[in-house]
Amino acid sequence: MELLNIKREVERLSNILAKAEGCLDVRELSARIEDLNQLVCQPTFWHNSVTSRQTLQEIDSLNAQKKQYQRSRFILEDIKAALELLELSADEELLQEAQTNLTQLQQELETIETQQLLSNPHKKKGAFLTITAGVGGADAQYWAYMLLRMYSKWGKSNSYKILLVEESCGDLAGIKSASLEIIGRYAYGYLKSETGTHQLQQISPFDVNNSLHTSFASVEVIPILGESVEWEIPEKDLEITFYRHRGNVNRTETWVKVVHIPTGISVFCNQERSQLQNKEKALAILKSKLFAMPTAGYAYALAQGVQIDKIQHRQVKPLSNKLIREYILHPYTKVKDLRTNVETPAGTEVLDGKIDLFIKAYLQQLYLTTSGDKKVLDNFK
């Protein structure tokens, strides 16, 4: 009976993999990798650090996708060969090996199925993730730091490269704000679900009376668009501020702040080695913000034929203001997503980066409601 169940599961997984492979043209994927490798060999490739880095990121992610399908196919064929042998002669060790491989294949295909929900090209890109502490002083700033740690751990556990773009330290502890560049395929597609306000309830580590405090921090996630944005922001629309040495000339500061005047959207970068690199990174983030987020004004304005320079800051309505998730650490432990109603008592694990259950539930429900009621769909935008 056990062998029969394995055979049925193998047949089911085989169909899933065949369907996934049908959506993926491996030859086209290999051709794209070859084209990008040729681009890397060009003498002008390294002239723009932002685009060269993004090209290398795409090569890595495409190679990873190709290997993922090859690995799944190899595991599947290995299980099938084991089943053929087991039908001829019982072998407990071989059966155990087949079950282990089956579990691994289930996990591989679960990832592939989730990625198939991310059909929008932008969702396959890397992500810029910004965390901002809400009102509440040290408690809110420490909560923002906890979220920064959570997303950093999630990214590393999923083999993404994590770069700190900007960090503003808190007055007593934690951070006022921080931005991460999360490099790798599907980073934006997964993390888009995290845009919104996150609420924490816990005993304050800064209150001598051990009072229960509620803290808030907002998360904003945008795709790394790179060269897909074929438009330059007019210089008249930009206000660029560089760090100027005052007094201590030996102190190295390279921060750059870029403000888009029509919308009031600003980007601050302070983690690159030079002001030029920080400026390039800030402009790349600003362009991604303007083009990828309808709430930032650009995409909506372009669709409606509105002149860009007529957009006012008051028209910008950030999605990060919407409360999406509650983290309760006292008097009991629970993390609940308010859009999907998915919850778990494993608060410590969630804060250690185990947020995939929330991401997958969001993607599945968003997919199911895409053609559904507009009010339902609006809950997931």
mmCIF file of C-alpha atoms in Angstrom:
data_model
loop_
_atom_site.group_PDB
_atom_site.id
_atom_site.type_symbol
_atom_site.label_atom_id
_atom_site.label_comp_id
_atom_site.label_asym_id
_atom_site.label_seq_id
_atom_site.Cartn_x
_atom_site.Cartn_y
_atom_site.Cartn_z
ATOM 1 C CA MET A 1 0.000 0.000 0.000
ATOM 2 C CA GLU A 2 2.839 2.350 0.892
ATOM 3 C CA LEU A 3 4.497 1.746 -2.478
ATOM 4 C CA LEU A 4 1.185 2.391 -4.256
ATOM 5 C CA ASN A 5 0.770 5.743 -2.495
ATOM 6 C CA ILE A 6 4.278 6.778 -3.516
ATOM 7 C CA LYS A 7 3.527 5.848 -7.134
ATOM 8 C CA ARG A 8 0.353 7.956 -7.106
ATOM 9 C CA GLU A 9 2.203 10.937 -5.634
ATOM 10 C CA VAL A 10 5.000 10.541 -8.192
ATOM 11 C CA GLU A 11 2.436 10.588 -10.993
ATOM 12 C CA ARG A 12 0.877 13.764 -9.583
ATOM 13 C CA LEU A 13 4.236 15.492 -9.234
ATOM 14 C CA SER A 14 5.273 14.354 -12.694
ATOM 15 C CA ASN A 15 2.227 16.104 -14.171
ATOM 16 C CA ILE A 16 3.016 19.285 -12.235
ATOM 17 C CA LEU A 17 6.613 19.295 -13.462
ATOM 18 C CA ALA A 18 5.578 18.609 -17.072
ATOM 19 C CA LYS A 19 3.137 21.524 -16.935
ATOM 20 C CA ALA A 20 5.794 23.807 -15.446
ATOM 21 C CA GLU A 21 8.332 22.784 -18.083
ATOM 22 C CA GLY A 22 5.740 23.478 -20.749
ATOM 23 C CA CYS A 23 5.570 27.077 -19.539
ATOM 24 C CA LEU A 24 9.346 27.336 -19.595
ATOM 25 C CA ASP A 25 11.238 27.266 -22.883
ATOM 26 C CA VAL A 26 14.626 25.914 -21.776
ATOM 27 C CA ARG A 27 16.206 26.704 -25.147
ATOM 28 C CA GLU A 28 15.027 30.305 -24.908
ATOM 29 C CA LEU A 29 16.345 30.469 -21.355
ATOM 30 C CA SER A 30 19.764 29.161 -22.421
ATOM 31 C CA ALA A 31 19.865 31.634 -25.329
ATOM 32 C CA ARG A 32 19.150 34.522 -22.967
ATOM 33 C CA ILE A 33 21.964 33.404 -20.638
ATOM 34 C CA GLU A 34 24.348 33.202 -23.621
ATOM 35 C CA ASP A 35 23.344 36.716 -24.796
ATOM 36 C CA LEU A 36 23.978 38.163 -21.333
ATOM 37 C CA ASN A 37 27.344 36.417 -21.059
ATOM 38 C CA GLN A 38 28.322 37.987 -24.393
ATOM 39 C CA LEU A 39 27.303 41.370 -23.003
ATOM 40 C CA VAL A 40 29.575 40.887 -19.980
ATOM 41 C CA CYS A 41 32.531 40.421 -22.360
ATOM 42 C CA GLN A 42 32.016 43.864 -23.913
ATOM 43 C CA PRO A 43 34.730 46.440 -22.962
ATOM 44 C CA THR A 44 32.078 49.004 -21.946
ATOM 45 C CA PHE A 45 30.221 46.594 -19.646
ATOM 46 C CA TRP A 46 31.643 47.959 -16.381
ATOM 47 C CA HIS A 47 31.136 51.644 -17.239
ATOM 48 C CA ASN A 48 27.821 51.710 -15.374
ATOM 49 C CA SER A 49 28.052 49.934 -12.022
ATOM 50 C CA VAL A 50 24.269 49.771 -11.553
ATOM 51 C CA THR A 51 23.449 48.143 -14.907
ATOM 52 C CA SER A 52 26.465 45.818 -14.804
ATOM 53 C CA ARG A 53 25.433 44.564 -11.375
ATOM 54 C CA GLN A 54 21.859 44.039 -12.536
ATOM 55 C CA THR A 55 23.045 42.066 -15.582
ATOM 56 C CA LEU A 56 25.117 39.768 -13.389
ATOM 57 C CA GLN A 57 22.126 39.359 -11.089
ATOM 58 C CA GLU A 58 19.950 38.304 -14.035
ATOM 59 C CA ILE A 59 22.553 35.771 -15.202
ATOM 60 C CA ASP A 60 22.704 34.261 -11.709
ATOM 61 C CA SER A 61 18.934 34.071 -11.371
ATOM 62 C CA LEU A 62 18.424 32.528 -14.842
ATOM 63 C CA ASN A 63 21.104 29.927 -14.153
ATOM 64 C CA ALA A 64 19.441 29.173 -10.815
ATOM 65 C CA GLN A 65 16.061 28.713 -12.509
ATOM 66 C CA LYS A 66 17.530 26.389 -15.141
ATOM 67 C CA LYS A 67 19.286 24.312 -12.471
ATOM 68 C CA GLN A 68 16.091 24.157 -10.411
ATOM 69 C CA TYR A 69 14.172 22.477 -13.234
ATOM 70 C CA GLN A 70 17.084 20.170 -14.047
ATOM 71 C CA ARG A 71 17.366 19.186 -10.381
ATOM 72 C CA SER A 72 13.631 18.441 -10.136
ATOM 73 C CA ARG A 73 13.725 16.334 -13.285
ATOM 74 C CA PHE A 74 16.750 14.391 -11.991
ATOM 75 C CA ILE A 75 15.086 13.676 -8.633
ATOM 76 C CA LEU A 76 11.886 12.555 -10.367
ATOM 77 C CA GLU A 77 13.737 10.128 -12.661
ATOM 78 C CA ASP A 78 15.710 8.796 -9.677
ATOM 79 C CA ILE A 79 12.466 8.037 -7.804
ATOM 80 C CA LYS A 80 10.945 6.323 -10.844
ATOM 81 C CA ALA A 81 14.024 4.102 -11.208
ATOM 82 C CA ALA A 82 13.825 3.183 -7.512
ATOM 83 C CA LEU A 83 10.131 2.288 -7.845
ATOM 84 C CA GLU A 84 10.894 -0.051 -10.738
ATOM 85 C CA LEU A 85 13.448 -1.884 -8.615
ATOM 86 C CA LEU A 86 11.099 -2.004 -5.617
ATOM 87 C CA GLU A 87 8.408 -3.676 -7.722
ATOM 88 C CA LEU A 88 10.872 -6.472 -8.465
ATOM 89 C CA SER A 89 12.221 -6.855 -4.929
ATOM 90 C CA ALA A 90 11.451 -5.289 -1.547
ATOM 91 C CA ASP A 91 14.313 -3.174 -0.201
ATOM 92 C CA GLU A 92 13.703 -1.152 2.959
ATOM 93 C CA GLU A 93 16.763 1.061 2.452
ATOM 94 C CA LEU A 94 15.829 1.855 -1.152
ATOM 95 C CA LEU A 95 12.230 2.580 -0.091
ATOM 96 C CA GLN A 96 13.530 5.009 2.555
ATOM 97 C CA GLU A 97 15.687 6.728 -0.055
ATOM 98 C CA ALA A 98 12.716 7.038 -2.428
ATOM 99 C CA GLN A 99 10.603 8.614 0.320
ATOM 100 C CA THR A 100 13.369 11.118 1.145
ATOM 101 C CA ASN A 101 13.688 12.060 -2.528
ATOM 102 C CA LEU A 102 9.908 12.351 -2.775
ATOM 103 C CA THR A 103 9.847 14.853 0.087
ATOM 104 C CA GLN A 104 12.589 16.876 -1.575
ATOM 105 C CA LEU A 105 10.741 16.855 -4.903
ATOM 106 C CA GLN A 106 7.533 18.024 -3.203
ATOM 107 C CA GLN A 107 9.418 20.980 -1.761
ATOM 108 C CA GLU A 108 11.060 21.800 -5.103
ATOM 109 C CA LEU A 109 7.752 21.728 -6.971
ATOM 110 C CA GLU A 110 5.993 23.729 -4.274
ATOM 111 C CA THR A 111 8.527 26.497 -4.950
ATOM 112 C CA ILE A 112 8.045 26.184 -8.711
ATOM 113 C CA GLU A 113 4.237 26.315 -8.349
ATOM 114 C CA THR A 114 4.502 29.472 -6.246
ATOM 115 C CA GLN A 115 6.786 31.067 -8.841
ATOM 116 C CA GLN A 116 4.199 30.336 -11.540
ATOM 117 C CA LEU A 117 1.812 32.651 -9.682
ATOM 118 C CA LEU A 118 4.299 35.433 -10.374
ATOM 119 C CA SER A 119 3.628 35.883 -14.086
ATOM 120 C CA ASN A 120 4.110 39.666 -14.167
ATOM 121 C CA PRO A 121 7.642 40.389 -15.492
ATOM 122 C CA HIS A 122 8.315 42.863 -12.673
ATOM 123 C CA LYS A 123 7.603 40.163 -10.095
ATOM 124 C CA LYS A 124 10.587 38.186 -11.367
ATOM 125 C CA LYS A 125 12.946 41.017 -10.489
ATOM 126 C CA GLY A 126 14.942 41.820 -7.384
ATOM 127 C CA ALA A 127 13.520 44.194 -4.796
ATOM 128 C CA PHE A 128 14.226 47.362 -2.872
ATOM 129 C CA LEU A 129 12.698 47.025 0.608
ATOM 130 C CA THR A 130 12.397 50.042 2.920
ATOM 131 C CA ILE A 131 11.413 49.896 6.591
ATOM 132 C CA THR A 132 10.370 53.039 8.475
ATOM 133 C CA ALA A 133 9.658 53.209 12.200
ATOM 134 C CA GLY A 134 6.300 54.643 13.173
ATOM 135 C CA VAL A 135 5.497 57.031 16.002
ATOM 136 C CA GLY A 136 6.564 55.632 19.357
ATOM 137 C CA GLY A 137 10.212 56.470 19.969
ATOM 138 C CA ALA A 138 12.574 53.677 20.974
ATOM 139 C CA ASP A 139 9.917 50.946 20.896
ATOM 140 C CA ALA A 140 8.934 51.696 17.296
ATOM 141 C CA GLN A 141 12.570 52.074 16.241
ATOM 142 C CA TYR A 142 13.503 48.748 17.816
ATOM 143 C CA TRP A 143 10.504 47.145 16.094
ATOM 144 C CA ALA A 144 11.779 48.501 12.758
ATOM 145 C CA TYR A 145 15.144 46.879 13.511
ATOM 146 C CA MET A 146 13.416 43.554 14.288
ATOM 147 C CA LEU A 147 11.733 43.689 10.869
ATOM 148 C CA LEU A 148 15.055 44.526 9.192
ATOM 149 C CA ARG A 149 16.568 41.450 10.828
ATOM 150 C CA MET A 150 13.553 39.322 9.840
ATOM 151 C CA TYR A 151 13.774 40.213 6.146
ATOM 152 C CA SER A 152 17.548 39.866 6.104
ATOM 153 C CA LYS A 153 17.231 36.340 7.530
ATOM 154 C CA TRP A 154 14.466 35.460 5.065
ATOM 155 C CA GLY A 155 16.584 36.659 2.158
ATOM 156 C CA LYS A 156 19.680 34.743 3.223
ATOM 157 C CA SER A 157 17.716 31.548 3.869
ATOM 158 C CA ASN A 158 16.361 31.800 0.311
ATOM 159 C CA SER A 159 19.843 32.361 -1.172
ATOM 160 C CA TYR A 160 19.285 36.017 -2.057
ATOM 161 C CA LYS A 161 22.098 38.517 -1.884
ATOM 162 C CA ILE A 162 21.287 41.270 0.638
ATOM 163 C CA LEU A 163 22.833 44.736 0.423
ATOM 164 C CA LEU A 164 22.186 47.579 2.845
ATOM 165 C CA VAL A 165 21.398 50.711 0.817
ATOM 166 C CA GLU A 166 20.631 53.127 3.646
ATOM 167 C CA GLU A 167 20.369 53.046 7.417
ATOM 168 C CA SER A 168 19.377 55.741 9.872
ATOM 169 C CA CYS A 169 20.041 54.690 13.470
ATOM 170 C CA GLY A 170 17.498 55.212 16.225
ATOM 171 C CA ASP A 171 17.920 57.713 19.046
ATOM 172 C CA LEU A 172 18.281 55.061 21.743
ATOM 173 C CA ALA A 173 18.131 51.720 19.920
ATOM 174 C CA GLY A 174 16.997 50.206 16.667
ATOM 175 C CA ILE A 175 16.595 52.195 13.454
ATOM 176 C CA LYS A 176 14.507 55.101 12.226
ATOM 177 C CA SER A 177 14.658 53.704 8.708
ATOM 178 C CA ALA A 178 16.643 51.328 6.516
ATOM 179 C CA SER A 179 16.580 50.137 2.918
ATOM 180 C CA LEU A 180 17.711 46.773 1.571
ATOM 181 C CA GLU A 181 18.547 45.764 -1.975
ATOM 182 C CA ILE A 182 17.500 42.127 -2.296
ATOM 183 C CA ILE A 183 19.165 40.641 -5.347
ATOM 184 C CA GLY A 184 17.777 37.583 -7.076
ATOM 185 C CA ARG A 185 14.949 36.262 -9.187
ATOM 186 C CA TYR A 186 11.391 36.639 -7.810
ATOM 187 C CA ALA A 187 12.473 38.698 -4.774
ATOM 188 C CA TYR A 188 9.919 41.397 -5.605
ATOM 189 C CA GLY A 189 7.199 38.880 -6.449
ATOM 190 C CA TYR A 190 7.524 37.275 -3.039
ATOM 191 C CA LEU A 191 8.087 40.401 -0.956
ATOM 192 C CA LYS A 192 5.383 42.532 -2.568
ATOM 193 C CA SER A 193 3.088 40.883 -0.037
ATOM 194 C CA GLU A 194 4.988 42.643 2.767
ATOM 195 C CA THR A 195 4.100 46.200 1.733
ATOM 196 C CA GLY A 196 2.046 47.788 4.486
ATOM 197 C CA THR A 197 2.088 48.592 8.201
ATOM 198 C CA HIS A 198 3.224 45.918 10.645
ATOM 199 C CA GLN A 199 2.029 46.076 14.267
ATOM 200 C CA LEU A 200 3.864 44.628 17.272
ATOM 201 C CA GLN A 201 2.464 44.052 20.771
ATOM 202 C CA GLN A 202 4.994 43.154 23.461
ATOM 203 C CA ILE A 203 6.386 44.107 26.850
ATOM 204 C CA SER A 204 8.557 47.149 26.195
ATOM 205 C CA PRO A 205 12.289 46.461 26.801
ATOM 206 C CA PHE A 206 12.656 50.217 27.449
ATOM 207 C CA ASP A 207 9.936 50.563 30.104
ATOM 208 C CA VAL A 208 11.044 49.987 33.721
ATOM 209 C CA ASN A 209 7.419 49.220 34.612
ATOM 210 C CA ASN A 210 7.295 46.344 32.079
ATOM 211 C CA SER A 211 4.251 47.857 30.408
ATOM 212 C CA LEU A 212 2.621 46.398 27.325
ATOM 213 C CA HIS A 213 3.384 48.547 24.265
ATOM 214 C CA THR A 214 2.034 48.558 20.712
ATOM 215 C CA SER A 215 4.494 49.642 18.041
ATOM 216 C CA PHE A 216 4.170 50.256 14.324
ATOM 217 C CA ALA A 217 6.560 50.196 11.377
ATOM 218 C CA SER A 218 5.850 50.508 7.668
ATOM 219 C CA VAL A 219 7.349 48.389 4.901
ATOM 220 C CA GLU A 220 7.568 49.449 1.263
ATOM 221 C CA VAL A 221 8.699 47.045 -1.483
ATOM 222 C CA ILE A 222 9.402 48.004 -5.101
ATOM 223 C CA PRO A 223 11.021 46.064 -7.960
ATOM 224 C CA ILE A 224 14.537 46.735 -9.210
ATOM 225 C CA LEU A 225 13.603 47.838 -12.722
ATOM 226 C CA GLY A 226 17.063 48.766 -14.005
ATOM 227 C CA GLU A 227 17.353 49.121 -17.780
ATOM 228 C CA SER A 228 13.692 48.211 -18.304
ATOM 229 C CA VAL A 229 12.964 51.863 -17.447
ATOM 230 C CA GLU A 230 13.873 53.581 -20.718
ATOM 231 C CA TRP A 231 13.319 57.115 -19.480
ATOM 232 C CA GLU A 232 15.490 59.621 -17.704
ATOM 233 C CA ILE A 233 14.075 61.886 -15.031
ATOM 234 C CA PRO A 234 14.414 65.527 -16.196
ATOM 235 C CA GLU A 235 17.082 67.390 -14.215
ATOM 236 C CA LYS A 236 14.619 70.195 -13.460
ATOM 237 C CA ASP A 237 12.516 67.662 -11.518
ATOM 238 C CA LEU A 238 15.406 66.620 -9.279
ATOM 239 C CA GLU A 239 16.920 68.112 -6.161
ATOM 240 C CA ILE A 240 20.185 66.323 -5.355
ATOM 241 C CA THR A 241 21.964 66.957 -2.063
ATOM 242 C CA PHE A 242 25.496 65.711 -1.381
ATOM 243 C CA TYR A 243 27.280 65.526 1.953
ATOM 244 C CA ARG A 244 29.565 68.519 2.427
ATOM 245 C CA HIS A 245 32.574 68.341 4.747
ATOM 246 C CA ARG A 246 32.190 70.604 7.738
ATOM 247 C CA GLY A 247 35.089 70.776 10.114
ATOM 248 C CA ASN A 248 36.534 67.263 10.180
ATOM 249 C CA VAL A 249 37.932 66.732 6.667
ATOM 250 C CA ASN A 250 39.277 63.311 7.666
ATOM 251 C CA ARG A 251 35.797 61.925 8.226
ATOM 252 C CA THR A 252 34.521 59.990 5.214
ATOM 253 C CA GLU A 253 30.865 60.626 4.340
ATOM 254 C CA THR A 254 29.442 59.773 0.936
ATOM 255 C CA TRP A 255 25.691 60.059 1.412
ATOM 256 C CA VAL A 256 23.419 61.419 -1.294
ATOM 257 C CA LYS A 257 19.787 62.479 -1.063
ATOM 258 C CA VAL A 258 17.651 62.740 -4.206
ATOM 259 C CA VAL A 259 14.216 64.401 -4.139
ATOM 260 C CA HIS A 260 11.728 64.221 -6.993
ATOM 261 C CA ILE A 261 10.247 67.724 -6.834
ATOM 262 C CA PRO A 262 6.825 67.105 -8.504
ATOM 263 C CA THR A 263 5.862 64.284 -6.110
ATOM 264 C CA GLY A 264 8.064 65.001 -3.103
ATOM 265 C CA ILE A 265 9.362 61.420 -3.147
ATOM 266 C CA SER A 266 12.883 61.263 -1.719
ATOM 267 C CA VAL A 267 15.589 58.599 -1.676
ATOM 268 C CA PHE A 268 18.600 58.583 0.633
ATOM 269 C CA CYS A 269 21.666 56.364 0.041
ATOM 270 C CA ASN A 270 24.713 56.161 2.286
ATOM 271 C CA GLN A 271 26.179 52.662 1.957
ATOM 272 C CA GLU A 272 28.167 52.849 -1.297
ATOM 273 C CA ARG A 273 31.853 53.747 -1.301
ATOM 274 C CA SER A 274 31.551 56.967 -3.303
ATOM 275 C CA GLN A 275 29.054 59.758 -3.781
ATOM 276 C CA LEU A 276 28.777 58.879 -7.476
ATOM 277 C CA GLN A 277 27.787 55.297 -6.624
ATOM 278 C CA ASN A 278 25.291 56.498 -4.012
ATOM 279 C CA LYS A 279 23.829 58.911 -6.566
ATOM 280 C CA GLU A 280 23.464 56.138 -9.171
ATOM 281 C CA LYS A 281 21.791 53.869 -6.625
ATOM 282 C CA ALA A 282 19.451 56.634 -5.420
ATOM 283 C CA LEU A 283 18.371 57.455 -8.980
ATOM 284 C CA ALA A 284 17.803 53.764 -9.749
ATOM 285 C CA ILE A 285 15.563 53.443 -6.681
ATOM 286 C CA LEU A 286 13.708 56.671 -7.506
ATOM 287 C CA LYS A 287 13.004 55.536 -11.062
ATOM 288 C CA SER A 288 11.724 52.209 -9.760
ATOM 289 C CA LYS A 289 9.468 54.009 -7.279
ATOM 290 C CA LEU A 290 8.029 56.310 -9.919
ATOM 291 C CA PHE A 291 7.356 53.658 -12.542
ATOM 292 C CA ALA A 292 6.502 50.575 -10.509
ATOM 293 C CA MET A 293 4.077 51.976 -7.967
ATOM 294 C CA PRO A 294 0.795 53.439 -9.162
ATOM 295 C CA THR A 295 0.367 55.055 -5.747
ATOM 296 C CA ALA A 296 3.519 57.069 -6.377
ATOM 297 C CA GLY A 297 1.624 58.864 -9.133
ATOM 298 C CA TYR A 298 3.550 58.123 -12.321
ATOM 299 C CA ALA A 299 1.935 54.969 -13.645
ATOM 300 C CA TYR A 300 -1.535 56.322 -12.901
ATOM 301 C CA ALA A 301 -0.742 59.701 -14.398
ATOM 302 C CA LEU A 302 0.701 58.218 -17.578
ATOM 303 C CA ALA A 303 -2.342 55.981 -17.998
ATOM 304 C CA GLN A 304 -4.706 58.920 -17.513
ATOM 305 C CA GLY A 305 -2.735 61.323 -19.684
ATOM 306 C CA VAL A 306 -1.944 63.618 -16.765
ATOM 307 C CA GLN A 307 1.147 65.802 -17.078
ATOM 308 C CA ILE A 308 3.877 64.501 -14.792
ATOM 309 C CA ASP A 309 4.828 67.926 -13.462
ATOM 310 C CA LYS A 310 1.233 68.463 -12.309
ATOM 311 C CA ILE A 311 1.394 65.638 -9.762
ATOM 312 C CA GLN A 312 1.453 67.023 -6.247
ATOM 313 C CA HIS A 313 2.871 65.392 -3.140
ATOM 314 C CA ARG A 314 -0.569 65.342 -1.512
ATOM 315 C CA GLN A 315 -1.762 63.030 -4.289
ATOM 316 C CA VAL A 316 0.730 60.371 -3.273
ATOM 317 C CA LYS A 317 -1.052 57.725 -1.193
ATOM 318 C CA PRO A 318 1.455 55.105 -0.022
ATOM 319 C CA LEU A 319 0.300 51.513 0.331
ATOM 320 C CA SER A 320 2.575 51.197 3.347
ATOM 321 C CA ASN A 321 -0.040 53.038 5.476
ATOM 322 C CA LYS A 322 -2.372 50.038 5.436
ATOM 323 C CA LEU A 323 -2.216 47.699 8.457
ATOM 324 C CA ILE A 324 -1.569 44.197 7.099
ATOM 325 C CA ARG A 325 -0.145 42.076 9.911
ATOM 326 C CA GLU A 326 -0.182 41.802 13.702
ATOM 327 C CA TYR A 327 2.649 40.304 15.756
ATOM 328 C CA ILE A 328 1.611 39.566 19.347
ATOM 329 C CA LEU A 329 4.369 38.466 21.744
ATOM 330 C CA HIS A 330 2.482 39.056 25.035
ATOM 331 C CA PRO A 331 0.353 37.863 26.829
ATOM 332 C CA TYR A 332 0.390 35.057 24.251
ATOM 333 C CA THR A 333 2.231 34.523 20.973
ATOM 334 C CA LYS A 334 0.509 34.880 17.609
ATOM 335 C CA VAL A 335 1.244 36.377 14.218
ATOM 336 C CA LYS A 336 -1.783 37.011 11.991
ATOM 337 C CA ASP A 337 -2.056 38.367 8.466
ATOM 338 C CA LEU A 338 -5.139 40.571 8.283
ATOM 339 C CA ARG A 339 -5.679 40.073 4.541
ATOM 340 C CA THR A 340 -5.634 36.271 4.342
ATOM 341 C CA ASN A 341 -6.421 35.495 8.020
ATOM 342 C CA VAL A 342 -3.485 33.073 8.055
ATOM 343 C CA GLU A 343 -1.989 32.919 11.545
ATOM 344 C CA THR A 344 0.591 30.998 13.548
ATOM 345 C CA PRO A 345 1.608 30.822 17.223
ATOM 346 C CA ALA A 346 5.275 30.505 16.150
ATOM 347 C CA GLY A 347 6.124 34.185 16.625
ATOM 348 C CA THR A 348 9.823 33.591 17.296
ATOM 349 C CA GLU A 349 10.200 31.549 14.117
ATOM 350 C CA VAL A 350 8.430 34.227 12.059
ATOM 351 C CA LEU A 351 10.744 36.936 13.392
ATOM 352 C CA ASP A 352 13.658 34.661 12.470
ATOM 353 C CA GLY A 353 12.597 34.971 8.831
ATOM 354 C CA LYS A 354 10.113 32.121 8.420
ATOM 355 C CA ILE A 355 7.428 34.163 6.626
ATOM 356 C CA ASP A 356 6.816 31.885 3.625
ATOM 357 C CA LEU A 357 3.393 30.768 4.899
ATOM 358 C CA PHE A 358 2.172 34.387 4.742
ATOM 359 C CA ILE A 359 3.752 35.022 1.338
ATOM 360 C CA LYS A 360 2.264 31.892 -0.247
ATOM 361 C CA ALA A 361 -1.204 32.527 1.218
ATOM 362 C CA TYR A 362 -1.136 36.085 -0.118
ATOM 363 C CA LEU A 363 -0.085 34.971 -3.611
ATOM 364 C CA GLN A 364 -2.669 32.182 -3.761
ATOM 365 C CA GLN A 365 -5.522 34.397 -2.624
ATOM 366 C CA LEU A 366 -4.438 37.212 -4.921
ATOM 367 C CA TYR A 367 -4.388 34.757 -7.834
ATOM 368 C CA LEU A 368 -7.856 33.436 -6.977
ATOM 369 C CA THR A 369 -9.326 36.939 -6.662
ATOM 370 C CA THR A 370 -7.727 38.408 -9.787
ATOM 371 C CA SER A 371 -10.939 37.962 -11.764
ATOM 372 C CA GLY A 372 -13.183 38.290 -8.742
ATOM 373 C CA ASP A 373 -14.915 41.135 -6.955
ATOM 374 C CA LYS A 374 -13.031 44.443 -7.171
ATOM 375 C CA LYS A 375 -13.459 45.138 -3.442
ATOM 376 C CA VAL A 376 -11.892 41.774 -2.628
ATOM 377 C CA LEU A 377 -9.034 42.364 -5.060
ATOM 378 C CA ASP A 378 -8.381 45.848 -3.668
ATOM 379 C CA ASN A 379 -7.545 44.222 -0.340
ATOM 380 C CA PHE A 380 -4.473 42.665 -1.946
ATOM 381 C CA LYS A 381 -3.163 45.538 -4.045
#
